[in-house]
PDB file of N, CA and C in Angstrom:
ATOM      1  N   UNK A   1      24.721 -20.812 -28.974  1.00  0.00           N
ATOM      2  CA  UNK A   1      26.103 -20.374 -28.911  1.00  0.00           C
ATOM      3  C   UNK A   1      26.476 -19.900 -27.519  1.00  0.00           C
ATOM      4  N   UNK A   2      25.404 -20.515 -26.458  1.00  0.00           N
ATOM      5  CA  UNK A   2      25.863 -19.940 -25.630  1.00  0.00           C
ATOM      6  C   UNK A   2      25.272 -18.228 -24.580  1.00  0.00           C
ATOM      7  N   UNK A   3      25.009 -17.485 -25.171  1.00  0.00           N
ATOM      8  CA  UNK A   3      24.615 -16.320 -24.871  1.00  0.00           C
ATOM      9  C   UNK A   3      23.223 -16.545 -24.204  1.00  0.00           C
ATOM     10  N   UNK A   4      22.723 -17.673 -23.975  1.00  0.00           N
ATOM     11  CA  UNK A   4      21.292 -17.503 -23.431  1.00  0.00           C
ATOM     12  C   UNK A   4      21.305 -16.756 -21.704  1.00  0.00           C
ATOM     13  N   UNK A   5      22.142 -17.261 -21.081  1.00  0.00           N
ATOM     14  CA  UNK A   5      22.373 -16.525 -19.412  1.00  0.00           C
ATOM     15  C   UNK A   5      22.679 -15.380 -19.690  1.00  0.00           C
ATOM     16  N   UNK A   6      23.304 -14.360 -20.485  1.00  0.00           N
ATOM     17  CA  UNK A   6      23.503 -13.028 -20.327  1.00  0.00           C
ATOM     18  C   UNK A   6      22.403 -12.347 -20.658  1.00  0.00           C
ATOM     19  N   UNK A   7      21.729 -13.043 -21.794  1.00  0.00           N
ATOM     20  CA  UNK A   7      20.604 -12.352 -21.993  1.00  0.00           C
ATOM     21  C   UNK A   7      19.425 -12.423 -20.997  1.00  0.00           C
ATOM     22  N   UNK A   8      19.376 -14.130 -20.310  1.00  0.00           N
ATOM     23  CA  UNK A   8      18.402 -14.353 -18.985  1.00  0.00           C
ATOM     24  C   UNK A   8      18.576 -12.676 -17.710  1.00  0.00           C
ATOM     25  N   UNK A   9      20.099 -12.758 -17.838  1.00  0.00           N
ATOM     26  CA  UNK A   9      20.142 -12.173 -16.482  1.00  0.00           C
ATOM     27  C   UNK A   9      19.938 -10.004 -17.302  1.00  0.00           C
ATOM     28  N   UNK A  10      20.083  -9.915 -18.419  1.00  0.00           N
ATOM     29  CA  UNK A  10      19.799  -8.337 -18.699  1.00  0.00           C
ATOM     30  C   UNK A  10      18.502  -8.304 -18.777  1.00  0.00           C
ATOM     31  N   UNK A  11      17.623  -9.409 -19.597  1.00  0.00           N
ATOM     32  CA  UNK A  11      16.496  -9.418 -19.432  1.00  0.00           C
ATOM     33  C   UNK A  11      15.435  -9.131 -17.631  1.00  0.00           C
ATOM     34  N   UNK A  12      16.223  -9.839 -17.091  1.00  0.00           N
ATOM     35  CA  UNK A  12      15.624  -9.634 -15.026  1.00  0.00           C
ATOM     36  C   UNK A  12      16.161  -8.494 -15.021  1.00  0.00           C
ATOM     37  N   UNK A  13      17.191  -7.791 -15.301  1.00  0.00           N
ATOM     38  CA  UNK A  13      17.613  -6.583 -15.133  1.00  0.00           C
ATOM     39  C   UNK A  13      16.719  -5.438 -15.624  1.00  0.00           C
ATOM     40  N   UNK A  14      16.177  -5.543 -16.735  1.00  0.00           N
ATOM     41  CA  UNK A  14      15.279  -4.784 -17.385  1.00  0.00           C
ATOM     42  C   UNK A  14      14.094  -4.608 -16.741  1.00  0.00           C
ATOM     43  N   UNK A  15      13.804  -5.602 -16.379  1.00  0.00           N
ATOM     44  CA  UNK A  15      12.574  -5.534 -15.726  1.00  0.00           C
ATOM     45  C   UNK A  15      11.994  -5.375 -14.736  1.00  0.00           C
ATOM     46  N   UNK A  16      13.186  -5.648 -13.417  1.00  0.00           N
ATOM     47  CA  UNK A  16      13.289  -5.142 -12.256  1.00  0.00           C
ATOM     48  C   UNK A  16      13.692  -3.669 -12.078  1.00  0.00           C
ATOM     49  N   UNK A  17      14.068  -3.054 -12.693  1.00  0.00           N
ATOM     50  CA  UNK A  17      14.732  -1.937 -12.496  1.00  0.00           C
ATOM     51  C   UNK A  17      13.588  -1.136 -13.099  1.00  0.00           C
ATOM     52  N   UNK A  18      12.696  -1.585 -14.158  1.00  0.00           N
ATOM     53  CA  UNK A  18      11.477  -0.998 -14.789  1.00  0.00           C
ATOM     54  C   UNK A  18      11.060  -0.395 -13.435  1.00  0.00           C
ATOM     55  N   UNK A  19      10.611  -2.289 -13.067  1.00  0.00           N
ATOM     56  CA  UNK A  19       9.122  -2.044 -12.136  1.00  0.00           C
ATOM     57  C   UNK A  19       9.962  -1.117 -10.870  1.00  0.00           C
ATOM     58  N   UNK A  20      11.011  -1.077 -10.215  1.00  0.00           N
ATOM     59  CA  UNK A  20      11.154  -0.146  -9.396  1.00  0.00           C
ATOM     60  C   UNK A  20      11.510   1.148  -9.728  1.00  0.00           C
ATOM     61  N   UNK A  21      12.085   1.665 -10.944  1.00  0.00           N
ATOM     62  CA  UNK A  21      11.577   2.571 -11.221  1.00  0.00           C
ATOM     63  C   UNK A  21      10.387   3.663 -11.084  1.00  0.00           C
ATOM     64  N   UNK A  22       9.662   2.583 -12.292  1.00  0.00           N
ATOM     65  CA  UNK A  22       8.030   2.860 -11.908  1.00  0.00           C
ATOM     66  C   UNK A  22       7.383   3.361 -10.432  1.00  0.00           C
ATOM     67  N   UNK A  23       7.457   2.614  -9.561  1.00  0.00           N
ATOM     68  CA  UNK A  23       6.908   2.553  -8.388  1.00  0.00           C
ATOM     69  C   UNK A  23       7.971   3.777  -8.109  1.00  0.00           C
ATOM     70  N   UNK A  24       8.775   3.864  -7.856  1.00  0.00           N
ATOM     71  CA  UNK A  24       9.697   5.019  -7.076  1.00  0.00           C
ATOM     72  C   UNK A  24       9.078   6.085  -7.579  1.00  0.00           C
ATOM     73  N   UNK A  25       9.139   6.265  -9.238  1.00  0.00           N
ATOM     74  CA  UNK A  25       8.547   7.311  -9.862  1.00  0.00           C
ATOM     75  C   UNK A  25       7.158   8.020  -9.347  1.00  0.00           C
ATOM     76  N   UNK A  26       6.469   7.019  -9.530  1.00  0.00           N
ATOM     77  CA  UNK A  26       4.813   7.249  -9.376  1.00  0.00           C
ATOM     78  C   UNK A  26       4.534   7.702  -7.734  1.00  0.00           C
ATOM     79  N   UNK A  27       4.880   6.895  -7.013  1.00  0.00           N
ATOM     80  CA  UNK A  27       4.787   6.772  -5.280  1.00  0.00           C
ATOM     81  C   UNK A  27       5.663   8.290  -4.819  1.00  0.00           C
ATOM     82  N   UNK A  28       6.805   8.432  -4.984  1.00  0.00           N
ATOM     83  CA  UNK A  28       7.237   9.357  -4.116  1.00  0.00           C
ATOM     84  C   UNK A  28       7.569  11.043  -4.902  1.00  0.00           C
ATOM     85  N   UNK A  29       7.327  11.026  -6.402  1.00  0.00           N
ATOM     86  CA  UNK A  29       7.891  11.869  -6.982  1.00  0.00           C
ATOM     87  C   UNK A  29       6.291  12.539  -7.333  1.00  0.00           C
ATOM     88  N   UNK A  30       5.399  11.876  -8.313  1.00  0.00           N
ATOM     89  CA  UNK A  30       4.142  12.065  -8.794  1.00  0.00           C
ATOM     90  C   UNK A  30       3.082  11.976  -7.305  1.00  0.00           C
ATOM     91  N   UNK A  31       3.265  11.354  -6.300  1.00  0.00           N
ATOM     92  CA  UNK A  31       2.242  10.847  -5.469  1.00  0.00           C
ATOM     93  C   UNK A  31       0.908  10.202  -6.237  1.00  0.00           C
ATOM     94  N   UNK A  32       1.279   9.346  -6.650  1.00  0.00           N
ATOM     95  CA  UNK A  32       0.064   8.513  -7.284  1.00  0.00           C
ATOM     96  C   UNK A  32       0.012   7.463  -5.992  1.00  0.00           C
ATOM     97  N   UNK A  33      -1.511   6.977  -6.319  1.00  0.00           N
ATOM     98  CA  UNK A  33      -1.805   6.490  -5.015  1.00  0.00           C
ATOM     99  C   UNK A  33      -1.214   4.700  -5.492  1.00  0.00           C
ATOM    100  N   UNK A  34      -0.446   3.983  -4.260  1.00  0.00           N
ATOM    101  CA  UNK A  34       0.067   2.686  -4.739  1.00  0.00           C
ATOM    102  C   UNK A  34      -0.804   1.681  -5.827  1.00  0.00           C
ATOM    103  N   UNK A  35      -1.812   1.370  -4.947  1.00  0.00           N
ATOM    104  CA  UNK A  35      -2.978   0.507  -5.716  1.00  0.00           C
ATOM    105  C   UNK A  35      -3.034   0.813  -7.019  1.00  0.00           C
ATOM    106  N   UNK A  36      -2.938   2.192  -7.503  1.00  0.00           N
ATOM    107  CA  UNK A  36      -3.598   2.951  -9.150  1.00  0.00           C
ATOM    108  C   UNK A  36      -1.936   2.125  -9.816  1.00  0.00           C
ATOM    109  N   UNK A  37      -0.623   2.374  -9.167  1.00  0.00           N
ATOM    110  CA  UNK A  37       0.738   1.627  -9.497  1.00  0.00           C
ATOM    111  C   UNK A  37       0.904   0.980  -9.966  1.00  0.00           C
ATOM    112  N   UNK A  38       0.594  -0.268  -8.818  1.00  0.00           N
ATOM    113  CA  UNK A  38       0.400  -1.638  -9.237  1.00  0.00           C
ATOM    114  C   UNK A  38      -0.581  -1.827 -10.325  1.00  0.00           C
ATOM    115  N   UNK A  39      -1.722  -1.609 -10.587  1.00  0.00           N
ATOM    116  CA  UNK A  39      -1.970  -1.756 -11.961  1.00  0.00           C
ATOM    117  C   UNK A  39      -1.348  -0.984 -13.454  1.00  0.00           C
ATOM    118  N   UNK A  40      -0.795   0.168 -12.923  1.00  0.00           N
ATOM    119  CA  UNK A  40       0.016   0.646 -14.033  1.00  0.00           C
ATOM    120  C   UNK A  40       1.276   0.023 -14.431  1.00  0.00           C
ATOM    121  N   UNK A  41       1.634  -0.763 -13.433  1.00  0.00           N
ATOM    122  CA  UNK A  41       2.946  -2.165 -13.642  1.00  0.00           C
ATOM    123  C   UNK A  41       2.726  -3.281 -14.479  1.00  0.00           C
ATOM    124  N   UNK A  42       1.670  -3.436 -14.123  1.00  0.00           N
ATOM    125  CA  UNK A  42       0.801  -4.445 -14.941  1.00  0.00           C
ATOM    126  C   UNK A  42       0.436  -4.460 -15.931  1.00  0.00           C
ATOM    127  N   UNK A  43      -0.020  -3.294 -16.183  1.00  0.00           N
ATOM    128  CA  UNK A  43      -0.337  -2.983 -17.714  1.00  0.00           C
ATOM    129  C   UNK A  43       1.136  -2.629 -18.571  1.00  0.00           C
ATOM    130  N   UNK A  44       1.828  -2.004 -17.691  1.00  0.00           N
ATOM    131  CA  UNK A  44       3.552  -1.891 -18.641  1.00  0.00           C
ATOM    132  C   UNK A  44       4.059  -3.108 -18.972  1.00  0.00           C
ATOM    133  N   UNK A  45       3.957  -3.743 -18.056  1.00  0.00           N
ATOM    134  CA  UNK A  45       4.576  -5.677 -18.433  1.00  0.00           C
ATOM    135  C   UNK A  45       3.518  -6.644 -19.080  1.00  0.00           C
ATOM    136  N   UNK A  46       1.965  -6.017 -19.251  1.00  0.00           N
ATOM    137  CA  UNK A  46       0.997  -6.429 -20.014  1.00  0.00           C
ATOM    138  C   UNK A  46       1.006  -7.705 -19.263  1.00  0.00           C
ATOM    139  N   UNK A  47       1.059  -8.021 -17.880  1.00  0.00           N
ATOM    140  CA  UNK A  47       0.464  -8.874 -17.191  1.00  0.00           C
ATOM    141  C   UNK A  47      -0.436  -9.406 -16.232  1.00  0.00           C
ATOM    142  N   UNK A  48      -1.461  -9.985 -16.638  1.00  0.00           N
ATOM    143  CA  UNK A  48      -2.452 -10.044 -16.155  1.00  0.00           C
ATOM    144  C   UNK A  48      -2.522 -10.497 -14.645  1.00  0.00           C
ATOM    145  N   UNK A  49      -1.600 -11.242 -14.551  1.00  0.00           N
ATOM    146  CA  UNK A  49      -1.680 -12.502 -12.912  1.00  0.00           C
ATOM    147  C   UNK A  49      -0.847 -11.259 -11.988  1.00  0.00           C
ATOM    148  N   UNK A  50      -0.119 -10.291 -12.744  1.00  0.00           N
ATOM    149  CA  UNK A  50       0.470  -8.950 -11.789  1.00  0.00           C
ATOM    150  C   UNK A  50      -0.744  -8.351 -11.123  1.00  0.00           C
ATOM    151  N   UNK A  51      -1.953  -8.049 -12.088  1.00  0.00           N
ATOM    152  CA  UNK A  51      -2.962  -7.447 -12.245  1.00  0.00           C
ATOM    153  C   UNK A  51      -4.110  -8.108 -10.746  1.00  0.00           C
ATOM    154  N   UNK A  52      -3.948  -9.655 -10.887  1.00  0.00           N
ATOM    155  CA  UNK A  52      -4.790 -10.064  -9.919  1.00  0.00           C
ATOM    156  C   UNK A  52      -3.821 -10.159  -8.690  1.00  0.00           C
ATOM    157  N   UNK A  53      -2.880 -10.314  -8.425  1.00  0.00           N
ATOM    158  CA  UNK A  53      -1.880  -9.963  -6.886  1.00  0.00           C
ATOM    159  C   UNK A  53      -2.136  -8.745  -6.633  1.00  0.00           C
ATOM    160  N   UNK A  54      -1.691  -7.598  -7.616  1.00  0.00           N
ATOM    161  CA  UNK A  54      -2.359  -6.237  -7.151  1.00  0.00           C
ATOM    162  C   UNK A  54      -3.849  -6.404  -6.240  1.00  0.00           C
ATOM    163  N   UNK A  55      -4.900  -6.815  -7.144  1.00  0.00           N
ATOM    164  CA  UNK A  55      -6.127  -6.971  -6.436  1.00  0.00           C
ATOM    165  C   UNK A  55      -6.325  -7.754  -5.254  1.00  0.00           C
ATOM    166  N   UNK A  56      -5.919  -8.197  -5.368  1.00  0.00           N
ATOM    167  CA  UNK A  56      -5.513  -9.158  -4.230  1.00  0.00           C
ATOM    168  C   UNK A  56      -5.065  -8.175  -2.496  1.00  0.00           C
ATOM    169  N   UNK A  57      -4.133  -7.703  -3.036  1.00  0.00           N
ATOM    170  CA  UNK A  57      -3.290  -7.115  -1.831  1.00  0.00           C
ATOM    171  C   UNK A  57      -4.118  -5.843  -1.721  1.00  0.00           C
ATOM    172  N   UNK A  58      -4.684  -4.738  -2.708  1.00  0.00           N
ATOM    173  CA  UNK A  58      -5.109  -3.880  -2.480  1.00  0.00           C
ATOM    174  C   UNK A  58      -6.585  -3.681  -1.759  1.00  0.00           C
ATOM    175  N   UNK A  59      -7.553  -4.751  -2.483  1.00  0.00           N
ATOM    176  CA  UNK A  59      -9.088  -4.859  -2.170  1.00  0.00           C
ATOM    177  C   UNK A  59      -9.996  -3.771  -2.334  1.00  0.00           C
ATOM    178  N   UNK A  60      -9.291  -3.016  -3.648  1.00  0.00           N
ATOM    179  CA  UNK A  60     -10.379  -1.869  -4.375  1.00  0.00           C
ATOM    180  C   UNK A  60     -10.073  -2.144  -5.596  1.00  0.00           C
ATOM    181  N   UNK A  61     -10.484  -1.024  -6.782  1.00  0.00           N
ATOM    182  CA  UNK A  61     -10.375  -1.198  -7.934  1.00  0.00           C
ATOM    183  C   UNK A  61      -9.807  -0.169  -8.301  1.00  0.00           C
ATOM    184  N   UNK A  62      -8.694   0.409  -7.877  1.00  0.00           N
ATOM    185  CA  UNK A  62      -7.790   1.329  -8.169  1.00  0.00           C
ATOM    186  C   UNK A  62      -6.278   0.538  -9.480  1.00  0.00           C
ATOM    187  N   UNK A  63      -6.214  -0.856  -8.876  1.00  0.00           N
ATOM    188  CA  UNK A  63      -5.293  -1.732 -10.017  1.00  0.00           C
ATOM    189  C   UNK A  63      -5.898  -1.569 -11.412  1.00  0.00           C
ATOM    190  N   UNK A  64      -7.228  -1.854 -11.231  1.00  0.00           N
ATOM    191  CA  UNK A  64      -8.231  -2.369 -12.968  1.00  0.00           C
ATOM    192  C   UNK A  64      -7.559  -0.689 -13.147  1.00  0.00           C
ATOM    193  N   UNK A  65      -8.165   0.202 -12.655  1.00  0.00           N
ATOM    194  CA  UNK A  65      -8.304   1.536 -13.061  1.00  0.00           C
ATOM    195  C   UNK A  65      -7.021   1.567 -13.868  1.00  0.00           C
ATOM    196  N   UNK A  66      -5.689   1.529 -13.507  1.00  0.00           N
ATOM    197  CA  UNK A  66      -4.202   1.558 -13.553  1.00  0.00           C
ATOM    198  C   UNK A  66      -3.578   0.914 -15.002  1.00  0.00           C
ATOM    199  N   UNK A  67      -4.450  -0.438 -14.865  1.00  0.00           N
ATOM    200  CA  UNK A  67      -4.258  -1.465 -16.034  1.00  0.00           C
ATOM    201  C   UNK A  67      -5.176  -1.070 -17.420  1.00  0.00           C
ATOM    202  N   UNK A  68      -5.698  -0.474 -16.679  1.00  0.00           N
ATOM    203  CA  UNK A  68      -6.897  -0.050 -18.459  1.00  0.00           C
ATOM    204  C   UNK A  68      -6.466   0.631 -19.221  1.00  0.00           C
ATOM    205  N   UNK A  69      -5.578   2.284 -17.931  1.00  0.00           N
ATOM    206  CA  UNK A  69      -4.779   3.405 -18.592  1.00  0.00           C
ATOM    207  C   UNK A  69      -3.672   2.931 -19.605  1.00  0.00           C
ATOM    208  N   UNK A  70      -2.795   1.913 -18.967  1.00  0.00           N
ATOM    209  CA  UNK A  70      -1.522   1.413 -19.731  1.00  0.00           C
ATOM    210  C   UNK A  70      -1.896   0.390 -20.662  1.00  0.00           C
ATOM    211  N   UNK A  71      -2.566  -0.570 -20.479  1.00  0.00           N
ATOM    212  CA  UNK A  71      -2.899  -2.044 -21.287  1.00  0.00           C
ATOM    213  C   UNK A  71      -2.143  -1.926 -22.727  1.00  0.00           C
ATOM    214  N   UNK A  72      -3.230  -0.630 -23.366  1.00  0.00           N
ATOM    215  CA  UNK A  72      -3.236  -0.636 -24.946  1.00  0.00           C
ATOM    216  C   UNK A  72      -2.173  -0.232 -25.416  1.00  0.00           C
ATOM    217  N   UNK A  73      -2.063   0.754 -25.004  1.00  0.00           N
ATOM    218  CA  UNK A  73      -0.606   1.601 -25.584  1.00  0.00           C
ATOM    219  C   UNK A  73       0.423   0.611 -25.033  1.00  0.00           C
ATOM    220  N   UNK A  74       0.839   0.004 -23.857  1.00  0.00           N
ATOM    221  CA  UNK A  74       2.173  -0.952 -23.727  1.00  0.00           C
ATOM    222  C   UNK A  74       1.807  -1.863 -24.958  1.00  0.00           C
ATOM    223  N   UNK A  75       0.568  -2.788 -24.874  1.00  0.00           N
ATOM    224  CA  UNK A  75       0.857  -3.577 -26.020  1.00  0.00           C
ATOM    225  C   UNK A  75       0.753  -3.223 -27.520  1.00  0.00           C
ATOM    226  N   UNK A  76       0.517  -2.186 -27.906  1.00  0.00           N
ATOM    227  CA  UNK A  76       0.698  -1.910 -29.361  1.00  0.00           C
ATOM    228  C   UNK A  76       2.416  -0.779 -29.269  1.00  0.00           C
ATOM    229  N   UNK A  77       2.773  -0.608 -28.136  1.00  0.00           N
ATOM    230  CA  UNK A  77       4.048  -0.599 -28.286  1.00  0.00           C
ATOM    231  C   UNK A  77       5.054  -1.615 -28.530  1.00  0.00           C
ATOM    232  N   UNK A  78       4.743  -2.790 -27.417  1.00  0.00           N
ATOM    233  CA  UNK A  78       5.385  -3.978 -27.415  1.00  0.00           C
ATOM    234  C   UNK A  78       5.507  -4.428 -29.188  1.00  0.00           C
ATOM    235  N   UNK A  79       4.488  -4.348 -29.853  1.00  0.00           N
ATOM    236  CA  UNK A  79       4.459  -5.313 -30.731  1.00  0.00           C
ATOM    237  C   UNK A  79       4.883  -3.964 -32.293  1.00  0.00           C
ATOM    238  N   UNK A  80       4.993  -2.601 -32.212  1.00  0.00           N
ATOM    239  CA  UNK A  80       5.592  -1.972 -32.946  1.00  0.00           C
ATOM    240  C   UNK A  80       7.172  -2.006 -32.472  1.00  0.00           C
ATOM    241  N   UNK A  81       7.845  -1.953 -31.521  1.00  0.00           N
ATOM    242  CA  UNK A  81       9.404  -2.563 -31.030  1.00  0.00           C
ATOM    243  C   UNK A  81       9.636  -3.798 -31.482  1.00  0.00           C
ATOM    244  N   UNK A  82       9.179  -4.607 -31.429  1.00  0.00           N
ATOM    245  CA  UNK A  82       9.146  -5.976 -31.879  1.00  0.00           C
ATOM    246  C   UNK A  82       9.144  -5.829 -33.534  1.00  0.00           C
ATOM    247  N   UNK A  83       8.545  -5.249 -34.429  1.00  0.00           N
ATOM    248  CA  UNK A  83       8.695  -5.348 -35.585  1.00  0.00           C
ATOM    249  C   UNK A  83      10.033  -4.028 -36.082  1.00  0.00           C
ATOM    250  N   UNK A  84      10.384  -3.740 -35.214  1.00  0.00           N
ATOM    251  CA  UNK A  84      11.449  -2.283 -35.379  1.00  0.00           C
ATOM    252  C   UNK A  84      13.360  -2.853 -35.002  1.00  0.00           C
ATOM    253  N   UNK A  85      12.789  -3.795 -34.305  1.00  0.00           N
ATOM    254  CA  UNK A  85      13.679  -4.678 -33.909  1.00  0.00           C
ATOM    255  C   UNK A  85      14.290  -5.643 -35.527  1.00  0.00           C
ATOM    256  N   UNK A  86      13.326  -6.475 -35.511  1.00  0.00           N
ATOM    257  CA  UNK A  86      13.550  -7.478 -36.770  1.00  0.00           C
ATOM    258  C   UNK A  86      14.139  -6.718 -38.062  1.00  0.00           C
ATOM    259  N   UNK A  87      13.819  -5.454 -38.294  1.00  0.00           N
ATOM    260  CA  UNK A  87      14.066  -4.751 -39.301  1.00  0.00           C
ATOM    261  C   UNK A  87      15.429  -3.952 -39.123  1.00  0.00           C
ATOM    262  N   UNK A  88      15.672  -4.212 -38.023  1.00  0.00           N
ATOM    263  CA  UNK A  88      17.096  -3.552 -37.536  1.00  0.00           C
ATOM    264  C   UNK A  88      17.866  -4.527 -37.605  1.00  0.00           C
ATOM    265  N   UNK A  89      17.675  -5.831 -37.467  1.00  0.00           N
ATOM    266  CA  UNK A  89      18.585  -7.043 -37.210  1.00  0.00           C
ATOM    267  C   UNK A  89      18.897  -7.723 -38.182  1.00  0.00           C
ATOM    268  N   UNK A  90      17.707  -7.777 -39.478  1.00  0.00           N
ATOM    269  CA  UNK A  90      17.715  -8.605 -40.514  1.00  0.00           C
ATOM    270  C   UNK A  90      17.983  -8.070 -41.281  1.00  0.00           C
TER     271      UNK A  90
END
C-alpha cells in the first residue's frame, strides 16, 4: 500500500540516532572507554559484522568484552518486543 519508504526511512532513523546516542552517552557523559562502545553497539543491534569492524579498528578485546555484556539481554529483548508487538496489532 505503499508505506514501505516511510517506514525504510524511521527505521534508519531509529537506528542512527540509537547508535549516536549510545556513543555520545557512553564516551562523554559515563567515560566508558570507545573500544568497550563499539561492542556495546553491537550487541544492542545484535550485530555481529559491527562486532568484527569494531575489532578491526580497535586491535584489543575491549569490543568482545562490550558485546558479551549486551548480546543476551538485547536479544531476548528483541524477541519479547516482537511478540508484545503482534499482540498489540492483532
Amino acid at each position: 500500500q505503499g508505506a514501505g519508504g516511510p517506514l525504510l526511512v524511521a527505521g534508519t532513523l531509529i537506528t542512527c540516532l540509537t547508535a549516536i546516542f549510545t556513543l555520545w552517552m557512553g564516551y562523554k557523559v559515563l567515560k566508558v572507554p570507545y573500544g568497550l562502545l563499539i561492542g556495546i553497539l553491537a550487541g544492542l543491534q545484535t550485530q555481529p559484522a559491527v562486532l568484527g569492524f569494531g575489532l578491526e579498528q580497535t586491535r584489543n578485546d575491549l569490543p568482545n568484552i562490550g558485546y558479551a555484556m549486551v548480546y543476551p539481554v538485547a536479544m531476548i529483548l528483541k524477541i519479547l518486543l516482537a511478540q508484545a508487538l503482534l499482540i498489540l496489532f492483532l
